[in-house]
C-alpha positions as a Python dict, from the first residue, in 0.01 Angstrom:
ca = {
    (1, 'M'): (0, 0, 0),
    (2, 'A'): (-338, -108, -100),
    (3, 'R'): (-263, -407, 124),
    (4, 'V'): (-172, -231, 420),
    (5, 'V'): (-512, -51, 393),
    (6, 'K'): (-699, -348, 305),
    (7, 'V'): (-557, -485, 662),
    (8, 'F'): (-667, -194, 867),
    (9, 'R'): (-972, -218, 692),
    (10, 'T'): (-1027, -597, 830),
    (11, 'L'): (-902, -489, 1142),
    (12, 'R'): (-1166, -175, 1206),
    (13, 'N'): (-1474, -423, 1054),
    (14, 'H'): (-1372, -655, 1319),
    (15, 'W'): (-1258, -467, 1589),
    (16, 'K'): (-1368, -694, 1844),
    (17, 'K'): (-1194, -994, 1720),
    (18, 'S'): (-889, -802, 1688),
    (19, 'T'): (-934, -664, 2047),
    (20, 'L'): (-922, -1059, 2173),
    (21, 'A'): (-663, -1090, 1971),
    (22, 'V'): (-416, -841, 2081),
    (23, 'C'): (-500, -947, 2415),
    (24, 'V'): (-425, -1309, 2396),
    (25, 'L'): (-117, -1241, 2215),
    (26, 'S'): (17, -977, 2451),
    (27, 'Y'): (-64, -1219, 2770),
    (28, 'G'): (115, -1502, 2563),
    (29, 'G'): (418, -1298, 2526),
    (30, 'Y'): (457, -1182, 2907),
    (31, 'W'): (408, -1535, 3014),
    (32, 'L'): (684, -1649, 2767),
    (33, 'Y'): (921, -1347, 2850),
    (34, 'G'): (834, -1445, 3247),
    (35, 'K'): (922, -1822, 3156),
    (36, 'H'): (1280, -1711, 2993),
    (37, 'C'): (1353, -1495, 3278),
    (38, 'D'): (1314, -1829, 3539),
    (39, 'S'): (1521, -1995, 3297),
    (40, 'V'): (1789, -1762, 3344),
    (41, 'V'): (1776, -1749, 3712),
    (42, 'R'): (1796, -2128, 3719),
    (43, 'R'): (2114, -2119, 3446),
    (44, 'E'): (2265, -1853, 3704),
    (45, 'A'): (2211, -2034, 3985),
    (46, 'C'): (2326, -2398, 3854),
    (47, 'L'): (2640, -2224, 3711),
    (48, 'L'): (2736, -2079, 4071),
    (49, 'A'): (2620, -2441, 4226),
    (50, 'R'): (2850, -2597, 3976),
    (51, 'E'): (3156, -2375, 4106),
    (52, 'F'): (3073, -2524, 4454),
    (53, 'G'): (3076, -2915, 4283),
    (54, 'R'): (3403, -2893, 4100),
    (55, 'Q'): (3563, -2799, 4461),
    (56, 'Q'): (3847, -3098, 4578),
    (57, 'I'): (3810, -3284, 4892),
    (58, 'A'): (4031, -3447, 5096),
    (59, 'P'): (4066, -3852, 5022),
    (60, 'Q'): (3944, -3892, 5420),
    (61, 'E'): (3656, -3652, 5347),
    (62, 'R'): (3339, -3783, 5229),
    (63, 'L'): (3035, -3593, 5055),
    (64, 'K'): (2791, -3364, 5263),
    (65, 'K'): (2449, -3564, 5340),
    (66, 'A'): (2129, -3339, 5360),
    (67, 'T'): (1787, -3447, 5450),
    (68, 'V'): (1501, -3280, 5300),
    (69, 'I'): (1167, -3256, 5442),
    (70, 'L'): (944, -3163, 5155),
    (71, 'N'): (590, -3083, 5192),
    (72, 'P'): (423, -3148, 4850),
    (73, 'S'): (101, -2974, 4901),
    (74, 'A'): (216, -2650, 5003),
    (75, 'C'): (202, -2362, 4778),
    (76, 'N'): (-150, -2546, 4653),
    (77, 'G'): (-24, -2822, 4573),
    (78, 'K'): (275, -2698, 4356),
    (79, 'A'): (581, -2706, 4613),
    (80, 'N'): (689, -3064, 4491),
    (81, 'N'): (718, -2920, 4137),
    (82, 'L'): (872, -2583, 4246),
    (83, 'F'): (1114, -2804, 4450),
    (84, 'E'): (1204, -3082, 4146),
    (85, 'K'): (1257, -2787, 3931),
    (86, 'N'): (1475, -2475, 4098),
    (87, 'A'): (1614, -2629, 4398),
    (88, 'A'): (1714, -2995, 4376),
    (89, 'P'): (1931, -2944, 4071),
    (90, 'I'): (2141, -2654, 4267),
    (91, 'L'): (2217, -2944, 4539),
    (92, 'H'): (2292, -3212, 4279),
    (93, 'L'): (2544, -3010, 4110),
    (94, 'A'): (2694, -2891, 4438),
    (95, 'G'): (2789, -3252, 4503),
    (96, 'V'): (2552, -3271, 4833),
    (97, 'E'): (2395, -3642, 4876),
    (98, 'I'): (2047, -3549, 4961),
    (99, 'T'): (1748, -3820, 5090),
    (100, 'V'): (1416, -3631, 5001),
    (101, 'V'): (1134, -3717, 5286),
    (102, 'K'): (761, -3649, 5135),
    (103, 'T'): (503, -3589, 5419),
    (104, 'D'): (116, -3708, 5330),
    (105, 'Y'): (-43, -3524, 5612),
    (106, 'E'): (-33, -3242, 5855),
    (107, 'G'): (155, -3313, 6162),
    (108, 'Q'): (371, -3629, 6007),
    (109, 'A'): (693, -3400, 5990),
    (110, 'K'): (661, -3444, 6396),
    (111, 'K'): (702, -3792, 6389),
    (112, 'L'): (920, -3800, 6134),
    (113, 'M'): (1172, -3590, 6312),
    (114, 'E'): (1143, -3876, 6583),
    (115, 'F'): (1337, -4116, 6339),
    (116, 'M'): (1554, -3874, 6196),
    (117, 'E'): (1932, -3986, 6169),
    (118, 'Q'): (2171, -3749, 6244),
    (119, 'T'): (2302, -3551, 5912),
    (120, 'D'): (2492, -3272, 5837),
    (121, 'M'): (2198, -3036, 5753),
    (122, 'L'): (1870, -3024, 5771),
    (123, 'I'): (1679, -2904, 5475),
    (124, 'V'): (1263, -2757, 5533),
    (125, 'A'): (1121, -2701, 5193),
    (126, 'G'): (782, -2611, 5248),
    (127, 'G'): (591, -2304, 5449),
    (128, 'D'): (522, -2157, 5817),
    (129, 'G'): (333, -2489, 5909),
    (130, 'T'): (573, -2729, 5791),
    (131, 'L'): (872, -2534, 5956),
    (132, 'Q'): (673, -2551, 6258),
    (133, 'E'): (631, -2899, 6293),
    (134, 'V'): (989, -2981, 6180),
    (135, 'I'): (1084, -2762, 6487),
    (136, 'T'): (868, -2914, 6714),
    (137, 'G'): (931, -3275, 6653),
    (138, 'L'): (1341, -3194, 6659),
    (139, 'L'): (1316, -3018, 6982),
    (140, 'R'): (1048, -3297, 7109),
    (141, 'R'): (1314, -3567, 7066),
    (142, 'P'): (1539, -3690, 7419),
    (143, 'D'): (1871, -3599, 7219),
    (144, 'Q'): (1743, -3296, 7136),
    (145, 'E'): (2083, -3156, 7259),
    (146, 'A'): (2307, -3309, 7017),
    (147, 'F'): (2046, -3217, 6680),
    (148, 'S'): (2060, -2867, 6773),
    (149, 'S'): (2353, -2829, 6650),
    (150, 'T'): (2261, -2978, 6293),
    (151, 'P'): (2245, -2641, 6073),
    (152, 'I'): (1877, -2592, 5908),
    (153, 'G'): (1823, -2423, 5567),
    (154, 'F'): (1466, -2270, 5468),
    (155, 'I'): (1377, -2315, 5134),
    (156, 'P'): (1057, -2092, 5104),
    (157, 'L'): (745, -2285, 4906),
    (158, 'G'): (483, -2210, 5108),
    (159, 'S'): (175, -1900, 5093),
    (160, 'H'): (338, -1801, 5436),
    (161, 'N'): (714, -1792, 5479),
    (162, 'S'): (775, -1592, 5780),
    (163, 'L'): (1111, -1663, 5860),
    (164, 'S'): (1244, -1574, 5484),
    (165, 'P'): (1278, -1197, 5498),
    (166, 'S'): (1508, -1245, 5814),
    (167, 'L'): (1748, -1489, 5595),
    (168, 'H'): (1780, -1408, 5230),
    (169, 'F'): (1638, -1124, 5018),
    (170, 'L'): (1285, -1168, 4901),
    (171, 'S'): (1138, -1049, 4568),
    (172, 'D'): (827, -1082, 4373),
    (173, 'N'): (960, -1401, 4165),
    (174, 'K'): (925, -1728, 4357),
    (175, 'V'): (1226, -1905, 4128),
    (176, 'K'): (1463, -1660, 4218),
    (177, 'D'): (1385, -1649, 4602),
    (178, 'I'): (1436, -2032, 4622),
    (179, 'T'): (1726, -2030, 4414),
    (180, 'A'): (1829, -1765, 4616),
    (181, 'A'): (1763, -1947, 4946),
    (182, 'T'): (1937, -2273, 4810),
    (183, 'L'): (2249, -2104, 4756),
    (184, 'S'): (2258, -1968, 5069),
    (185, 'I'): (2285, -2340, 5206),
    (186, 'L'): (2579, -2437, 5001),
    (187, 'K'): (2774, -2102, 5093),
    (188, 'G'): (2737, -2241, 5511),
    (189, 'E'): (2711, -1921, 5659),
    (190, 'T'): (2449, -1978, 5950),
    (191, 'V'): (2309, -1727, 6202),
    (192, 'P'): (2167, -1839, 6537),
    (193, 'V'): (1803, -1779, 6631),
    (194, 'D'): (1602, -1804, 6937),
    (195, 'V'): (1274, -2043, 7011),
    (196, 'L'): (969, -1989, 7196),
    (197, 'H'): (893, -2292, 7410),
    (198, 'I'): (504, -2262, 7428),
    (199, 'K'): (324, -2533, 7677),
    (200, 'G'): (-5, -2574, 7802),
    (201, 'E'): (-175, -2741, 8102),
    (202, 'K'): (-203, -3072, 7936),
    (203, 'Q'): (-70, -3074, 7569),
    (204, 'Q'): (270, -3145, 7468),
    (205, 'P'): (494, -2834, 7403),
    (206, 'V'): (501, -2670, 7077),
    (207, 'F'): (818, -2468, 6987),
    (208, 'A'): (787, -2141, 6732),
    (209, 'L'): (1029, -1922, 6556),
    (210, 'I'): (826, -1597, 6505),
    (211, 'G'): (526, -1634, 6810),
    (212, 'L'): (202, -1667, 6936),
    (213, 'R'): (-73, -1435, 6847),
    (214, 'W'): (-441, -1422, 6995),
    (215, 'G'): (-694, -1138, 6935),
    (216, 'A'): (-961, -971, 6698),
    (217, 'F'): (-722, -908, 6383),
    (218, 'R'): (-628, -1272, 6380),
    (219, 'D'): (-955, -1393, 6384),
    (220, 'V'): (-1077, -1159, 6091),
    (221, 'A'): (-780, -1264, 5916),
    (222, 'A'): (-862, -1625, 5912),
    (223, 'K'): (-1184, -1543, 5788),
    (224, 'I'): (-1097, -1338, 5492),
    (225, 'S'): (-1125, -1600, 5252),
    (226, 'K'): (-1516, -1643, 5295),
    (227, 'Y'): (-1550, -1311, 5129),
    (228, 'W'): (-1398, -1384, 4815),
    (229, 'Y'): (-1704, -1284, 4609),
    (230, 'L'): (-1630, -921, 4712),
    (231, 'G'): (-1298, -898, 4541),
    (232, 'P'): (-1068, -633, 4636),
    (233, 'L'): (-1321, -560, 4937),
    (234, 'K'): (-1289, -862, 5092),
    (235, 'T'): (-1052, -729, 5327),
    (236, 'N'): (-1249, -414, 5430),
    (237, 'A'): (-1560, -612, 5481),
    (238, 'A'): (-1470, -926, 5698),
    (239, 'H'): (-1307, -627, 5951),
    (240, 'W'): (-1645, -439, 5919),
    (241, 'F'): (-1922, -742, 5984),
    (242, 'H'): (-1698, -878, 6272),
    (243, 'T'): (-1695, -507, 6446),
    (244, 'L'): (-2092, -552, 6378),
    (245, 'R'): (-2103, -901, 6584),
    (246, 'E'): (-1839, -865, 6849),
    (247, 'W'): (-1808, -538, 6918),
    (248, 'P'): (-1638, -394, 7160),
    (249, 'L'): (-1300, -604, 7077),
    (250, 'V'): (-1117, -543, 7387),
    (251, 'Q'): (-1090, -827, 7615),
    (252, 'D'): (-872, -862, 7967),
    (253, 'V'): (-556, -1044, 7955),
    (254, 'S'): (-364, -1172, 8252),
    (255, 'V'): (-1, -1183, 8168),
    (256, 'S'): (261, -1265, 8397),
    (257, 'L'): (586, -1153, 8322),
    (258, 'M'): (949, -1314, 8461),
    (259, 'A'): (1244, -1034, 8402),
    (260, 'P'): (1507, -1089, 8095),
    (261, 'R'): (1824, -1219, 8156),
    (262, 'P'): (2158, -1084, 8055),
    (263, 'R'): (2259, -1222, 7712),
    (264, 'P'): (2605, -1402, 7741),
    (265, 'P'): (2866, -1296, 7556),
    (266, 'D'): (2892, -1488, 7190),
    (267, 'L'): (3104, -1804, 7173),
    (268, 'P'): (3431, -1801, 6993),
    (269, 'P'): (3464, -1931, 6670),
    (270, 'Q'): (3708, -2167, 6770),
    (271, 'K'): (3742, -2344, 7058),
    (272, 'P'): (4070, -2288, 7264),
    (273, 'P'): (4342, -2528, 7288),
    (274, 'R'): (4291, -2809, 7537),
    (275, 'P'): (4553, -2778, 7816),
    (276, 'N'): (4831, -3061, 7839),
    (277, 'L'): (4725, -3375, 8099),
    (278, 'L'): (4919, -3259, 8339),
    (279, 'Y'): (4741, -2913, 8429),
    (280, 'R'): (4440, -3081, 8352),
    (281, 'I'): (4512, -3385, 8681),
    (282, 'L'): (4600, -3072, 8881),
    (283, 'C'): (4295, -2874, 8855),
    (284, 'R'): (4069, -3192, 8928),
    (285, 'L'): (4275, -3257, 9214),
    (286, 'N'): (4274, -2888, 9352),
    (287, 'N'): (3857, -2884, 9300),
    (288, 'Y'): (3811, -3238, 9485),
    (289, 'W'): (4027, -3161, 9787),
    (290, 'S'): (3924, -2780, 9800),
    (291, 'P'): (3610, -2735, 9626),
    (292, 'P'): (3500, -2372, 9565),
    (293, 'P'): (3214, -2259, 9774),
    (294, 'E'): (2878, -2250, 9618),
    (295, 'E'): (2778, -1861, 9590),
    (296, 'P'): (2357, -1861, 9704),
    (297, 'P'): (2180, -1683, 9400),
    (298, 'K'): (2113, -1330, 9447),
    (299, 'P'): (1752, -1194, 9523),
    (300, 'E'): (1736, -1033, 9210),
    (301, 'E'): (1843, -1353, 8980),
    (302, 'L'): (1552, -1556, 9155),
    (303, 'E'): (1266, -1637, 8923),
    (304, 'R'): (1030, -1340, 9058),
    (305, 'W'): (659, -1329, 8854),
    (306, 'E'): (493, -936, 8822),
    (307, 'E'): (122, -995, 8711),
    (308, 'Q'): (-7, -734, 8448),
    (309, 'Q'): (-367, -686, 8339),
    (310, 'L'): (-387, -574, 7953),
    (311, 'L'): (-720, -440, 7802),
    (312, 'T'): (-628, -498, 7420),
    (313, 'P'): (-793, -607, 7095),
    (314, 'E'): (-513, -791, 6997),
    (315, 'L'): (-189, -958, 7188),
    (316, 'Y'): (127, -1081, 7007),
    (317, 'I'): (416, -1276, 7183),
    (318, 'Q'): (701, -1268, 6940),
    (319, 'T'): (1063, -1354, 6911),
    (320, 'H'): (1372, -1118, 6800),
    (321, 'N'): (1449, -1324, 6475),
    (322, 'K'): (1299, -1063, 6289),
    (323, 'N'): (1664, -936, 6287),
    (324, 'P'): (1836, -1252, 6430),
    (325, 'V'): (2214, -1080, 6397),
    (326, 'E'): (2077, -751, 6605),
    (327, 'K'): (2330, -691, 6945),
    (328, 'R'): (2107, -747, 7229),
    (329, 'I'): (2200, -681, 7589),
    (330, 'N'): (1956, -882, 7731),
    (331, 'D'): (1776, -1226, 7574),
    (332, 'S'): (1393, -1184, 7587),
    (333, 'L'): (1061, -1199, 7417),
    (334, 'M'): (851, -920, 7321),
    (335, 'I'): (477, -880, 7446),
    (336, 'C'): (288, -638, 7221),
    (337, 'A'): (-64, -538, 7296),
    (338, 'E'): (-271, -293, 7082),
    (339, 'P'): (-442, -2, 7261),
    (340, 'Q'): (-785, -5, 7381),
    (341, 'T'): (-908, 305, 7235),
    (342, 'F'): (-954, 168, 6858),
    (343, 'T'): (-1282, 311, 6694),
    (344, 'V'): (-1427, 113, 6397),
    (345, 'G'): (-1241, 290, 6136),
    (346, 'D'): (-895, 265, 6296),
    (347, 'F'): (-966, -139, 6337),
    (348, 'I'): (-1017, -143, 5970),
    (349, 'T'): (-741, 63, 5870),
    (350, 'V'): (-507, -101, 6104),
    (351, 'G'): (-666, -471, 5969),
    (352, 'N'): (-571, -350, 5645),
    (353, 'K'): (-157, -319, 5714),
    (354, 'K'): (-196, -641, 5960),
    (355, 'V'): (-265, -873, 5657),
    (356, 'K'): (41, -770, 5497),
    (357, 'D'): (256, -782, 5827),
    (358, 'P'): (93, -945, 6121),
    (359, 'T'): (424, -824, 6336),
    (360, 'L'): (330, -489, 6282),
    (361, 'F'): (209, -265, 6570),
    (362, 'T'): (82, 103, 6621),
    (363, 'E'): (260, 381, 6782),
    (364, 'N'): (33, 385, 7072),
    (365, 'S'): (62, -12, 7138),
    (366, 'T'): (204, -150, 7473),
    (367, 'K'): (548, -296, 7475),
    (368, 'L'): (721, -525, 7722),
    (369, 'E'): (1023, -719, 7772),
    (370, 'A'): (1045, -1046, 7936),
    (371, 'G'): (1263, -1345, 7964),
    (372, 'A'): (928, -1563, 8000),
    (373, 'C'): (589, -1535, 8045),
    (374, 'Q'): (257, -1666, 8136),
    (375, 'L'): (-73, -1579, 7934),
    (376, 'K'): (-434, -1630, 8144),
    (377, 'L'): (-724, -1565, 7875),
    (378, 'P'): (-1048, -1461, 8023),
    (379, 'E'): (-1309, -1655, 8158),
    (380, 'G'): (-1564, -1822, 7920),
    (381, 'A'): (-1338, -1676, 7635),
    (382, 'A'): (-1324, -1908, 7342),
    (383, 'G'): (-1093, -1880, 7036),
    (384, 'F'): (-746, -1996, 6899),
    (385, 'Y'): (-402, -1872, 6882),
    (386, 'N'): (-181, -1817, 6563),
    (387, 'I'): (151, -1964, 6637),
    (388, 'D'): (421, -1903, 6355),
    (389, 'N'): (89, -1895, 6135),
    (390, 'E'): (-100, -2228, 6222),
    (391, 'E'): (-412, -2254, 6444),
    (392, 'Y'): (-393, -2387, 6791),
    (393, 'E'): (-699, -2390, 7070),
    (394, 'A'): (-654, -2106, 7290),
    (395, 'M'): (-573, -2203, 7643),
    (396, 'P'): (-363, -2106, 7943),
    (397, 'V'): (-27, -2115, 7875),
    (398, 'E'): (355, -2036, 7951),
    (399, 'I'): (594, -1909, 7693),
    (400, 'S'): (984, -1889, 7802),
    (401, 'L'): (1269, -1815, 7533),
    (402, 'L'): (1518, -2080, 7430),
    (403, 'P'): (1781, -1813, 7315),
    (404, 'R'): (1991, -1904, 7049),
    (405, 'K'): (1867, -2256, 7015),
    (406, 'L'): (1883, -2284, 6632),
    (407, 'R'): (2133, -2203, 6383),
    (408, 'F'): (1986, -2151, 6042),
    (409, 'F'): (2151, -2055, 5663),
    (410, 'M'): (2144, -1727, 5584),
    (411, 'S'): (2262, -1544, 5282),
    (412, 'A'): (2562, -1289, 5365),
    (413, 'E'): (2408, -1008, 5164),
    (414, 'R'): (2117, -1010, 5380),
    (415, 'R'): (2315, -1022, 5709),
    (416, 'E'): (2513, -691, 5589),
    (417, 'Q'): (2201, -526, 5545),
    (418, 'L'): (2058, -600, 5866),
    (419, 'L'): (2392, -509, 6067),
    (420, 'S'): (2369, -169, 5875),
    (421, 'Q'): (2051, -90, 6001),
    (422, 'P'): (2003, 132, 6324),
    (423, 'Q'): (1993, -34, 6611),
}
């Protein structure tokens, strides 16, 4: 008993050191527990991957080949370590023959895609910037029609992973997100996604999976990190200072729209059996001697551009890839414009929400659907676009939709959840 009293007396006499020791030990225990949980997640994922690796293949079959485009500088330079510890072991255990190609500088992924050979699957390990570069390089190829059918897997290793919530369940655990995305690649279930074709006046086209963003909220979001010294107040401060310099924030934007096109039915999962040779010869002879008459295009099917003037502080042109399994009547892109009635308080409040979810728009915003659009900025307007969270110089552009152009691996659980949502 005397020893216990002596210990408590020592702790009371040295309460500062005791408090520091308790804090250090508590943090150390919490850190060790987190490392243990990560190890458990990796072990469970590796056990599932081993089951895929134990499946027998026919003698004439070969191992699946995957090309991995890895951006080591993603996630503040931690992407290479995250991939090697969490994703690579799963792919190796599943018997996938992987070729890892690491990028050294910004824009290199576009050039690498020009020389990529045919592969069974393409895996992008990085963030929004890496994915956008890979998609742009892929669709710029002369033979892009053949490569567009290659399934693509996305392993979220960047600071921004905008497409991940549409493909997998996300959590606060980075290791769990990476392993879940890698396992969905092994399961092989894919979903078609739309692509935006963005063409300027002089530059080569750029392709996007999420959308194009322009306006005051985008400009503020790019400057928030400069106010790091204000701690939790940096977001509010960035929006308030921007209103002092730039108010009013509303600008007149000219948008020309083309009507959306009806969505064709989904292709059957299996091709119908090919007719016999005699039937095909007879059909060709019939078409040669009596070709079917060409129907003139209907007036409503001709390309008609409808111009609209929008007064808005923020414009977002986006795809429907937030829910890629949603059943839609038309193939269209969505144009969202915030109202011009924002006060300074409204601008700060809405801006705080948009930092977490840039695709979030208020109830009074203008929402238009179109098959394609032409965007003309006001004269003298300078600034930048955010195309899939990557910065590009603002200029007049034409944006068209490539419906269901690419296929991405998706988890079955996420698909069921999105299908259960009200349409």
